[in-house]
mmCIF file of C-alpha atoms in Angstrom:
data_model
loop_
_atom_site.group_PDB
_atom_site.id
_atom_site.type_symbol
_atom_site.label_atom_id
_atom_site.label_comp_id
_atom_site.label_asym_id
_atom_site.label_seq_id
_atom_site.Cartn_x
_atom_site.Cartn_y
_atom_site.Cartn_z
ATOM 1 C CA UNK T 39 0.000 0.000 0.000
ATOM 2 C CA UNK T 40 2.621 2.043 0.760
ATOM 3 C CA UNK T 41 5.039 1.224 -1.924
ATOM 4 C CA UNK T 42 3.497 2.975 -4.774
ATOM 5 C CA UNK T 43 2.677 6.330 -3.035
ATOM 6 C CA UNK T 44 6.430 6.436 -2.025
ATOM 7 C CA UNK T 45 7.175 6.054 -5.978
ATOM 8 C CA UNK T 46 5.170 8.654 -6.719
ATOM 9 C CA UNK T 47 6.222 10.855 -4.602
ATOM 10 C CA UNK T 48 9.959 10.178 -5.610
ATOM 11 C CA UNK T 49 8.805 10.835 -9.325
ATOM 12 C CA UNK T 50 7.171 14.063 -8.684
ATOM 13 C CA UNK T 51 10.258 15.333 -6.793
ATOM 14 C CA UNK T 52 12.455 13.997 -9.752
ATOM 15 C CA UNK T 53 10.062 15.425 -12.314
ATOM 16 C CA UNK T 54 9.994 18.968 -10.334
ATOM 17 C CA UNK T 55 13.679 18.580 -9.650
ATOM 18 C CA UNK T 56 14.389 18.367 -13.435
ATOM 19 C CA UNK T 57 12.267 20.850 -14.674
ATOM 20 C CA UNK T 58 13.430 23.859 -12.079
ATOM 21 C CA UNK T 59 16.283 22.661 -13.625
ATOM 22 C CA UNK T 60 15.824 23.042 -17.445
ATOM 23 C CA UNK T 61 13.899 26.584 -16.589
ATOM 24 C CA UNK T 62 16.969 27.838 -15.282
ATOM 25 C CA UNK T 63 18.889 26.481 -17.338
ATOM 26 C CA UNK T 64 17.757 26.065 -21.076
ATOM 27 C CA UNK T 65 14.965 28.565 -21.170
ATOM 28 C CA UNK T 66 11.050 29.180 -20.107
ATOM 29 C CA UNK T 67 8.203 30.775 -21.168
ATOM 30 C CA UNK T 68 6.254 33.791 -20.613
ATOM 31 C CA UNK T 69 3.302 35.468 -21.321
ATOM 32 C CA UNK T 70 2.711 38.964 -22.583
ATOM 33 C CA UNK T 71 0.656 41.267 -21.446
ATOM 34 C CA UNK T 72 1.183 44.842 -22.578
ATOM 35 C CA UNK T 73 0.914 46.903 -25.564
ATOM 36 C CA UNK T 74 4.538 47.908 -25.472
ATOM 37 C CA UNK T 75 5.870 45.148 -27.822
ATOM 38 C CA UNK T 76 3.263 45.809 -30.640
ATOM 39 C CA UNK T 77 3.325 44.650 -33.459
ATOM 40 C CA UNK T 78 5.979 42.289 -32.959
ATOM 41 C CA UNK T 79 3.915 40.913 -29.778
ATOM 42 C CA UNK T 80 0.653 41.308 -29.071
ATOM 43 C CA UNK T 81 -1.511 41.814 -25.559
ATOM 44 C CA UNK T 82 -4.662 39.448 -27.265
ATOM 45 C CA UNK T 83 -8.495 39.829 -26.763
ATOM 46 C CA UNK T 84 -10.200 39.041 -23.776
ATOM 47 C CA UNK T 85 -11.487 35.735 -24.797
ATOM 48 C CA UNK T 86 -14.547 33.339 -23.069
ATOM 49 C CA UNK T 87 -12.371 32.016 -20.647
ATOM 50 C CA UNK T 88 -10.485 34.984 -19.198
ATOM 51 C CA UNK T 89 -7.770 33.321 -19.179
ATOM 52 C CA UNK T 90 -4.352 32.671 -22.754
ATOM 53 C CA UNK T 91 -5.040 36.292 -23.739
ATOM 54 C CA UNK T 92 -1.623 37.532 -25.258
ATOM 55 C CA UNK T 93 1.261 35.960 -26.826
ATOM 56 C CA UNK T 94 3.315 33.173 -25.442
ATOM 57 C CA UNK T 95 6.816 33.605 -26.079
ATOM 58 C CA UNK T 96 9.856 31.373 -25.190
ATOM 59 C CA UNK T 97 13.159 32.664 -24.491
ATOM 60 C CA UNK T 98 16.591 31.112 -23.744
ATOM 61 C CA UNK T 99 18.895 31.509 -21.377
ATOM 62 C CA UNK T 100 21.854 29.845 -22.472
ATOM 63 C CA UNK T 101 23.479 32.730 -24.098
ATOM 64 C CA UNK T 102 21.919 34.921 -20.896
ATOM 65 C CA UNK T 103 24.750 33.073 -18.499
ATOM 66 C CA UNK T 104 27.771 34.386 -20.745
ATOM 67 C CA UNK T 105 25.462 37.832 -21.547
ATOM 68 C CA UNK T 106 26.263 37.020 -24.935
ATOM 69 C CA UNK T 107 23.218 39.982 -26.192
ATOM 70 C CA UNK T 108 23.434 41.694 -29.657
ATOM 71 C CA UNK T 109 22.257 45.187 -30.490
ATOM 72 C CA UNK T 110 18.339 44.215 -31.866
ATOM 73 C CA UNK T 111 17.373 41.196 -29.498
ATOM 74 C CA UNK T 112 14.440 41.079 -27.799
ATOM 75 C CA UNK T 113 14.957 40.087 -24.101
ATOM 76 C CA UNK T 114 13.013 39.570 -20.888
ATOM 77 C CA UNK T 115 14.369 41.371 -18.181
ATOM 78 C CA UNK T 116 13.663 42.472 -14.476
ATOM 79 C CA UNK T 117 11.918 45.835 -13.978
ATOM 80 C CA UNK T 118 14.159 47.953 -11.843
ATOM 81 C CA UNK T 119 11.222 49.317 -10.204
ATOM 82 C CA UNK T 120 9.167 46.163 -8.982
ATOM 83 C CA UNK T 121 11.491 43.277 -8.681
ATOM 84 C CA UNK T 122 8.523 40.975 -8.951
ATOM 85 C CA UNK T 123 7.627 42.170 -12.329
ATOM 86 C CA UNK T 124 9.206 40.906 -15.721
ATOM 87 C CA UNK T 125 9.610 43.093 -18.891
ATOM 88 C CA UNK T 126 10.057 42.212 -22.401
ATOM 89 C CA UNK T 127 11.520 44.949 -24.343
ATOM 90 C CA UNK T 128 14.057 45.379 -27.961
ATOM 91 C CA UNK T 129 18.082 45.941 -26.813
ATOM 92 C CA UNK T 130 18.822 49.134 -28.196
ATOM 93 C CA UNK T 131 22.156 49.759 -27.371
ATOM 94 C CA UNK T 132 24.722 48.357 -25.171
ATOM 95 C CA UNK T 133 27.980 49.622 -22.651
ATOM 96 C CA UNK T 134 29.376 52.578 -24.299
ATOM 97 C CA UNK T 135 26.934 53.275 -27.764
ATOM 98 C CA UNK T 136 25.646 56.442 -28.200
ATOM 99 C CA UNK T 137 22.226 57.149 -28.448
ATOM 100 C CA UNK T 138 19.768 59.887 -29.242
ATOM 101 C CA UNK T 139 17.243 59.857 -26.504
ATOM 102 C CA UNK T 140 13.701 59.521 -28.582
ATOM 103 C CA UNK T 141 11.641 62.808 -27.615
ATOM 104 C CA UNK T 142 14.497 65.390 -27.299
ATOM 105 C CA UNK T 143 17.891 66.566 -28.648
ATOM 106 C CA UNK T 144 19.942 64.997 -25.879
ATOM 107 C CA UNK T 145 22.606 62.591 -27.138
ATOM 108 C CA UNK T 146 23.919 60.232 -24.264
ATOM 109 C CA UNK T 147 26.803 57.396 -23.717
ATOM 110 C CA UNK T 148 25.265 54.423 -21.879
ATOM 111 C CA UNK T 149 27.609 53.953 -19.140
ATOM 112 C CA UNK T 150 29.572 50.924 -18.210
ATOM 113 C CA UNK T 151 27.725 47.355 -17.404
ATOM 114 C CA UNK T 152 24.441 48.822 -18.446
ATOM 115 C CA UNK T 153 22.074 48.872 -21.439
ATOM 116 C CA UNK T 154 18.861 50.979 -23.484
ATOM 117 C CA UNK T 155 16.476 48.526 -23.843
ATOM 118 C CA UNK T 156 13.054 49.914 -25.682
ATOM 119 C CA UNK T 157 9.793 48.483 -26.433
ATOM 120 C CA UNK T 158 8.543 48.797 -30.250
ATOM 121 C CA UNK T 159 5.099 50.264 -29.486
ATOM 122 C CA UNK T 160 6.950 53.524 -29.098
ATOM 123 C CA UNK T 161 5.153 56.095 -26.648
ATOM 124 C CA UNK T 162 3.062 53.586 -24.626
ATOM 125 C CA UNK T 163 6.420 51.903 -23.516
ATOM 126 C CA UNK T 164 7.726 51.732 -20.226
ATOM 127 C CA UNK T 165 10.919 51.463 -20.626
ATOM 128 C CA UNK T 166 14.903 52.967 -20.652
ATOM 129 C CA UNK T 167 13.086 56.310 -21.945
ATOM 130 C CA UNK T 168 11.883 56.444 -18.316
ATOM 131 C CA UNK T 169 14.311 53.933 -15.805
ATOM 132 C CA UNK T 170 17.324 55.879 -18.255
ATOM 133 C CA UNK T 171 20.219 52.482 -19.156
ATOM 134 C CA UNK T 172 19.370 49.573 -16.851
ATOM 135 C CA UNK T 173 22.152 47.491 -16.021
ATOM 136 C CA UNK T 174 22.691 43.895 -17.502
ATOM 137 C CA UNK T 175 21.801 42.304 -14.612
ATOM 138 C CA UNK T 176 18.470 42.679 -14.987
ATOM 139 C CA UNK T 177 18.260 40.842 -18.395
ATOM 140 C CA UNK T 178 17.412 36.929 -17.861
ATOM 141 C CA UNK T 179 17.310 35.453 -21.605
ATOM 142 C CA UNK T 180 16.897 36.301 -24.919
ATOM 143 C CA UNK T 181 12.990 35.963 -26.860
ATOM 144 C CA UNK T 182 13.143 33.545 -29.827
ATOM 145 C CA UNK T 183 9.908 32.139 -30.737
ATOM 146 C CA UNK T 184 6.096 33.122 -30.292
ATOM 147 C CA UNK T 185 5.069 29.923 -29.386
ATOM 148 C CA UNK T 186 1.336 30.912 -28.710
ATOM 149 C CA UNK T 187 -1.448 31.601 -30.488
ATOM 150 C CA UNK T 188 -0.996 28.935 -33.380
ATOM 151 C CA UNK T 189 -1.571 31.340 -36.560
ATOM 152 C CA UNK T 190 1.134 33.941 -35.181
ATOM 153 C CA UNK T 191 3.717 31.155 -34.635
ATOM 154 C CA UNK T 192 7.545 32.076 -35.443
ATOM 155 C CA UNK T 193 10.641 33.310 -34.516
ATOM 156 C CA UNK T 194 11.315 36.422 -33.269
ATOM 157 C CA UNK T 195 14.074 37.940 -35.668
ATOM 158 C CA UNK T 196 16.970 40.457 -34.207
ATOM 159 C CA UNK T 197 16.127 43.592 -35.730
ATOM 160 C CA UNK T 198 19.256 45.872 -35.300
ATOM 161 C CA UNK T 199 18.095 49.357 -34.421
ATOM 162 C CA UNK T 200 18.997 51.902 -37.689
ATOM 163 C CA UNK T 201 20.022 55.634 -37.271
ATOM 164 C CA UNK T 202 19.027 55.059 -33.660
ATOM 165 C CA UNK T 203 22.798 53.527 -31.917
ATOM 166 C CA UNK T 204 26.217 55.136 -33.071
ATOM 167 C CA UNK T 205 28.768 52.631 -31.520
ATOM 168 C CA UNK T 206 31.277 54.557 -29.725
ATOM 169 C CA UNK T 207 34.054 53.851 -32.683
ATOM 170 C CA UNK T 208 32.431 55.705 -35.051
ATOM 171 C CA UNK T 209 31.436 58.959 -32.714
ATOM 172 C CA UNK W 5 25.162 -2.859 -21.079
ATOM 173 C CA UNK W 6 23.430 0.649 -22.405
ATOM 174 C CA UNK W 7 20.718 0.377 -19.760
ATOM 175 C CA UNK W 8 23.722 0.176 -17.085
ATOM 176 C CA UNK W 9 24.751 3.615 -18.693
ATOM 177 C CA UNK W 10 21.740 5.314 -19.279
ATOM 178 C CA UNK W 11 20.879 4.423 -15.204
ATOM 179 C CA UNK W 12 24.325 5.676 -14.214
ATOM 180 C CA UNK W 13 23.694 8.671 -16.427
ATOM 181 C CA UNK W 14 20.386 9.547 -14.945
ATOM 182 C CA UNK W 15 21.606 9.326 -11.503
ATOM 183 C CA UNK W 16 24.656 11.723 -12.327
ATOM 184 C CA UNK W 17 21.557 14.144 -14.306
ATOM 185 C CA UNK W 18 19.711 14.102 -10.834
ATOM 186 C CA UNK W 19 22.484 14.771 -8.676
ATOM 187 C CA UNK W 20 23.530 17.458 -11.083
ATOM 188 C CA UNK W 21 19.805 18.661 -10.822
ATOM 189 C CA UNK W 22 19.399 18.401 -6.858
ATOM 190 C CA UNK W 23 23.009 20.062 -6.727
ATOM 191 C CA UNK W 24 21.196 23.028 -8.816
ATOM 192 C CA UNK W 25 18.245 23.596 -7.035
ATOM 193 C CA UNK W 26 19.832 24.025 -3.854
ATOM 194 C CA UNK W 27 22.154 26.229 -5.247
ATOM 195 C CA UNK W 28 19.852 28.416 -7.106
ATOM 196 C CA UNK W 29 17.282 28.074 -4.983
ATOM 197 C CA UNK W 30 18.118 27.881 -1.102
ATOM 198 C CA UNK W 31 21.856 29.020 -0.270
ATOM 199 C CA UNK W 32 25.371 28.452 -1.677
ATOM 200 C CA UNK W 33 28.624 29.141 -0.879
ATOM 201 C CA UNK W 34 30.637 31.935 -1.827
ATOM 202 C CA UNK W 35 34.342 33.009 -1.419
ATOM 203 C CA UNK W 36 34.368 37.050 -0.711
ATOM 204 C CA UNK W 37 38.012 38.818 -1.486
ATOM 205 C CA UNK W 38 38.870 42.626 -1.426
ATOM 206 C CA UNK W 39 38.796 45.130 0.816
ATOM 207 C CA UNK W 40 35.551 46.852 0.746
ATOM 208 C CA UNK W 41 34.025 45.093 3.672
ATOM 209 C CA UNK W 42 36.644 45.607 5.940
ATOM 210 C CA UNK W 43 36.806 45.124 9.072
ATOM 211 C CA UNK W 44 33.354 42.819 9.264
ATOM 212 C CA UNK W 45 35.382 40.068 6.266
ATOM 213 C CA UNK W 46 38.643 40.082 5.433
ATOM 214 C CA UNK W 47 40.462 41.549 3.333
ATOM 215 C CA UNK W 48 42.306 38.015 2.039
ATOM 216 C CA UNK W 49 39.067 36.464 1.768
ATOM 217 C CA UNK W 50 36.147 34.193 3.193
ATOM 218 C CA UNK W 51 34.313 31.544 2.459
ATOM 219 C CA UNK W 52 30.353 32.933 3.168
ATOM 220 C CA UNK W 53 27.185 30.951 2.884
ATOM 221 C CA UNK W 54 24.689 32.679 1.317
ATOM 222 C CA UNK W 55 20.738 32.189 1.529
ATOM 223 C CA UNK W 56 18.629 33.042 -1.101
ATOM 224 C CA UNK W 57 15.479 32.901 0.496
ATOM 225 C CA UNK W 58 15.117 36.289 2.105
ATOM 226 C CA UNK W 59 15.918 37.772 -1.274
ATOM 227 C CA UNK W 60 13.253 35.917 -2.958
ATOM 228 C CA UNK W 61 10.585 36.988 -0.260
ATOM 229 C CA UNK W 62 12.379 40.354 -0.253
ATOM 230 C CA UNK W 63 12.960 39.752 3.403
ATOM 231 C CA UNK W 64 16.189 42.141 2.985
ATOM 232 C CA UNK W 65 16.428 44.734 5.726
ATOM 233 C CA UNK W 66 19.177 47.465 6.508
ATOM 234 C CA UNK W 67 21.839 46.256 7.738
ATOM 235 C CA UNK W 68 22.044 42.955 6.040
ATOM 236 C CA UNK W 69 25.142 41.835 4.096
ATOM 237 C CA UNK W 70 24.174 41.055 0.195
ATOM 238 C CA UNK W 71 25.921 39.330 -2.618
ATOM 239 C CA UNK W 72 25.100 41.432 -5.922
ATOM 240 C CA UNK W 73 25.600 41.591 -9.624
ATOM 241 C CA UNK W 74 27.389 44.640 -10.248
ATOM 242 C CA UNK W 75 25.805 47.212 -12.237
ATOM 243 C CA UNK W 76 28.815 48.542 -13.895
ATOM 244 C CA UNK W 77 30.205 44.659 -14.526
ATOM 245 C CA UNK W 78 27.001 41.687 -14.686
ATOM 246 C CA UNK W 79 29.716 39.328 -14.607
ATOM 247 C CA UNK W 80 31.242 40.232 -11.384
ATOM 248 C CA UNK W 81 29.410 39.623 -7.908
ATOM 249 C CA UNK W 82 29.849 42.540 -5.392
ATOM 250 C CA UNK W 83 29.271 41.691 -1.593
ATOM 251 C CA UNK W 84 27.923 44.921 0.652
ATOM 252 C CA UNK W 85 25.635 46.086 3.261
ATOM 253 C CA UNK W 86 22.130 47.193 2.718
ATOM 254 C CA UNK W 87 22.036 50.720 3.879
ATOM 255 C CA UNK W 88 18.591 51.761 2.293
ATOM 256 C CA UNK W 89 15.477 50.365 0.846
ATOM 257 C CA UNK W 90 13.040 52.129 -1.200
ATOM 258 C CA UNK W 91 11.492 54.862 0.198
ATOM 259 C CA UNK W 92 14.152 55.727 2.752
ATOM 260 C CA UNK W 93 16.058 59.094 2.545
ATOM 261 C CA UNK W 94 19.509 58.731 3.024
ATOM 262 C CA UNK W 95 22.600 60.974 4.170
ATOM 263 C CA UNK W 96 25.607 60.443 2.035
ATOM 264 C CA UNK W 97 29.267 61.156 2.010
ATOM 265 C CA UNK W 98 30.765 60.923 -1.301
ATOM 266 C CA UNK W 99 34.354 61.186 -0.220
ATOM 267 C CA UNK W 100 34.625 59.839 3.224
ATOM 268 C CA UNK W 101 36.474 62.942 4.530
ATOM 269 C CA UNK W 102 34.322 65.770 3.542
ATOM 270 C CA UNK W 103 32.254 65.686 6.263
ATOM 271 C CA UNK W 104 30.508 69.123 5.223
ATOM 272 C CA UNK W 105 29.546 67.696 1.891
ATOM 273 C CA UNK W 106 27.098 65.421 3.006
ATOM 274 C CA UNK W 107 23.924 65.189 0.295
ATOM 275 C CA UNK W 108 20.386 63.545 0.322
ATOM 276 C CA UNK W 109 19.017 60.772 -1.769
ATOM 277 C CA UNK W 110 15.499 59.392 -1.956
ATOM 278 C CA UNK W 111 15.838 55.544 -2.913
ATOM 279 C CA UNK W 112 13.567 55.134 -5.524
ATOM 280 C CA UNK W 113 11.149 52.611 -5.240
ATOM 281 C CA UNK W 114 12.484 49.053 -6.460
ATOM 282 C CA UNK W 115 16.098 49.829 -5.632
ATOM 283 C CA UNK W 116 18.124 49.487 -2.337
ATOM 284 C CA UNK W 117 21.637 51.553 -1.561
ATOM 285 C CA UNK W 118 24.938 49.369 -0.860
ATOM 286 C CA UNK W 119 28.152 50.410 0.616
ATOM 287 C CA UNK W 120 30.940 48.375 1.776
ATOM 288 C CA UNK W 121 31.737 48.876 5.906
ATOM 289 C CA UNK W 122 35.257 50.630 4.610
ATOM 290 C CA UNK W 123 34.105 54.051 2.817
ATOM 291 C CA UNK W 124 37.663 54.390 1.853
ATOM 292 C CA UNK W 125 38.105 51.416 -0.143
ATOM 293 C CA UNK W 126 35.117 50.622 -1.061
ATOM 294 C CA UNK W 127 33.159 51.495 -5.022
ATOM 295 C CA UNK W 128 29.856 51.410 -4.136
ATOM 296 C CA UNK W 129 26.519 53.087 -4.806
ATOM 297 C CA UNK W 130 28.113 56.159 -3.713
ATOM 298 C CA UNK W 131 29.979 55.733 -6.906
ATOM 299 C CA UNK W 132 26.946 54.010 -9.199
ATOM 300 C CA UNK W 133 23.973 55.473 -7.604
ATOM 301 C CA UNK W 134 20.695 52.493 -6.164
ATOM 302 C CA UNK W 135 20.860 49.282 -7.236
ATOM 303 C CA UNK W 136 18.095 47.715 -8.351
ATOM 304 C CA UNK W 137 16.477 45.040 -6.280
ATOM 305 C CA UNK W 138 16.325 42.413 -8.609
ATOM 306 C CA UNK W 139 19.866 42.269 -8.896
ATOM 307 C CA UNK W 140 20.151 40.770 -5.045
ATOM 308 C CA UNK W 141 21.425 37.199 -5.382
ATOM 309 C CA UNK W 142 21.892 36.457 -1.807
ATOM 310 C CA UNK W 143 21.875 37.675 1.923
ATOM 311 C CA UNK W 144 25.198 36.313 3.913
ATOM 312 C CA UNK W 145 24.294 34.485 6.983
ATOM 313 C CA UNK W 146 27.318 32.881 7.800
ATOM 314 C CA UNK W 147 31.487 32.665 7.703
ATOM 315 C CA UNK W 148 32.448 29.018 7.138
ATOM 316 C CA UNK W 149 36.692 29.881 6.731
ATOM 317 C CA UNK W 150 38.549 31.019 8.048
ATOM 318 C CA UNK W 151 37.183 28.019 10.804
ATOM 319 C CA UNK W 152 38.800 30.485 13.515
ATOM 320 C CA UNK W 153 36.657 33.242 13.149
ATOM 321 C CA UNK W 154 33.052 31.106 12.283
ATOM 322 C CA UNK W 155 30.187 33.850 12.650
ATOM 323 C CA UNK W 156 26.511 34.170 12.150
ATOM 324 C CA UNK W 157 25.826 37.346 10.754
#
């Protein structure tokens, strides 16, 4: 009687074991639900059920341990001002690019260990146009597929930001 | 033969897996060198044990030694004391010998202010401004080595 329950507990520890694991590892998913990533992402309709509105993405974090991020990704990151909350946004530019703040004339260098990470919705974004560079740290893996709903399924190409980054070699 | 190896190979994959759960998840161990912290850890280093629960729960108070990514390096782990949380107004030195130039900051909400215990040789928000929260990756709660000079912190 007791034999099986004691197997099946030792399989649901293994199972949950393995898979904190691989989401720490390899890569999870997450669920959007914003505008600021439109039209690459998009919030969804409310639908009967209340509940699978926006796009499911999956992102990696195998290149995350090394920070191995290009200029155009789209990552999920940490909000600086609610630990608790996650963020997906486009890396705009990284340690030492200069960029032309969107909105005004100001030209700044993003300083040392940090980033400018911007969502492509533009104005309804919360993002570095507010928090100013956030630093690496906060980003946990790179976005690259929309796994959810079936008919937008794809990958989520690296779109390198045009006449927005000069790297600091060519200032 | 192979089912000898694939069994040996799954028990290695779950040990690997407990291994990383605990050390993601509940505490690890972590050898501290340099000077900022002086005199509460050495300067030549220590071998700390780190919890990682009070982070999660954000169960960090003032006071408490943290282990860090660095904002100006996410490669490089920085180990300080939390002076601030959000929403506290703070008194700060910049340089530790201008007592007269003392300035205010309001930690903004989401962030907490570290300094290392020796303001002389220590780079720390006084240099790089509040550090986010989420960058926290443990609070210290004990000194394992040197085994003289075992403490609970």
């Amino acid at each position: 009687m007791a034999e099986p329950a004691w197997l099946l507990a030792k399989r649901s520890a293994t199972a949950a074991l393995l898979s904190i694991t691989l989401t720490d590892i390899v890569g999870n998913i997450a669920r959007t639900h914003g505008d600021s990533m439109q039209p690459t992402l998009q919030p969804g309709e409310k639908n009967l059920l209340g509940f699978l509105k926006g796009d499911i993405v999956f992102f990696e974090k195998i290149s995350a341990a090394a920070y191995k991020y290009h200029r155009g990704d789209v990552v999920v990151l940490r909000s600086p001002s609610d630990p608790n909350q996650w963020m997906i946004k486009r890396l705009i530019a990284m340690q030492g690019d200069w960029i032309n703040v969107p909105g005004s004339y100001e030209i700044l260098q993003i300083p040392k260990g940090r980033c400018w990470v911007e969502g492509d919705g533009g104005n309804i974004s919360l993002d570095s146009r507010t928090f100013g560079a956030l630093p690496l740290g906060l980003v946990q893996g790179r976005v690259t597929h929309k796994i959810w709903p079936p008919h937008r399924f794809g990958r989520v190409e690296r779109v390198f930001p045009k006449g927005r980054v000069m790297l600091d070699d060519e200032v | 033969m192979f089912s000898d190896i694939a069994r040996k190979f799954c028990q290695v994959f779950n040990l690997f897996c407990c291994v990383h759960v605990f050390h993601a998840h509940v505490g690890q161990l972590h050898y501290v060198v340099g000077p900022s912290m002086f005199p509460t850890l050495n300067a030549t280093g220590d071998l700390l044990f780190l919890e990682r629960f009070s982070v999660r729960f954000q169960k960090v108070n003032v006071g408490d030694i943290v282990v860090a990514c660095s904002p100006e390096n996410p490669r490089v782990l920085i180990c300080k004391r939390v002076l601030a949380v959000e929403g506290d107004s703070i008194s700060v030195l910049p340089e530790p010998y201008a007592q007269d130039a003392a300035k205010n900051v309001l930690i903004p909400k989401g962030h907490v202010w570290l300094q290392g215990d020796d303001p002389y040789k220590s780079r720390d928000s006084r240099h790089y401004g509040p550090v986010p929260y989420a960058l926290l990756q443990g609070k210290v709660q004990l000194r394992i080595w040197p085994p003289h000079s075992w403490k609970k912190f």
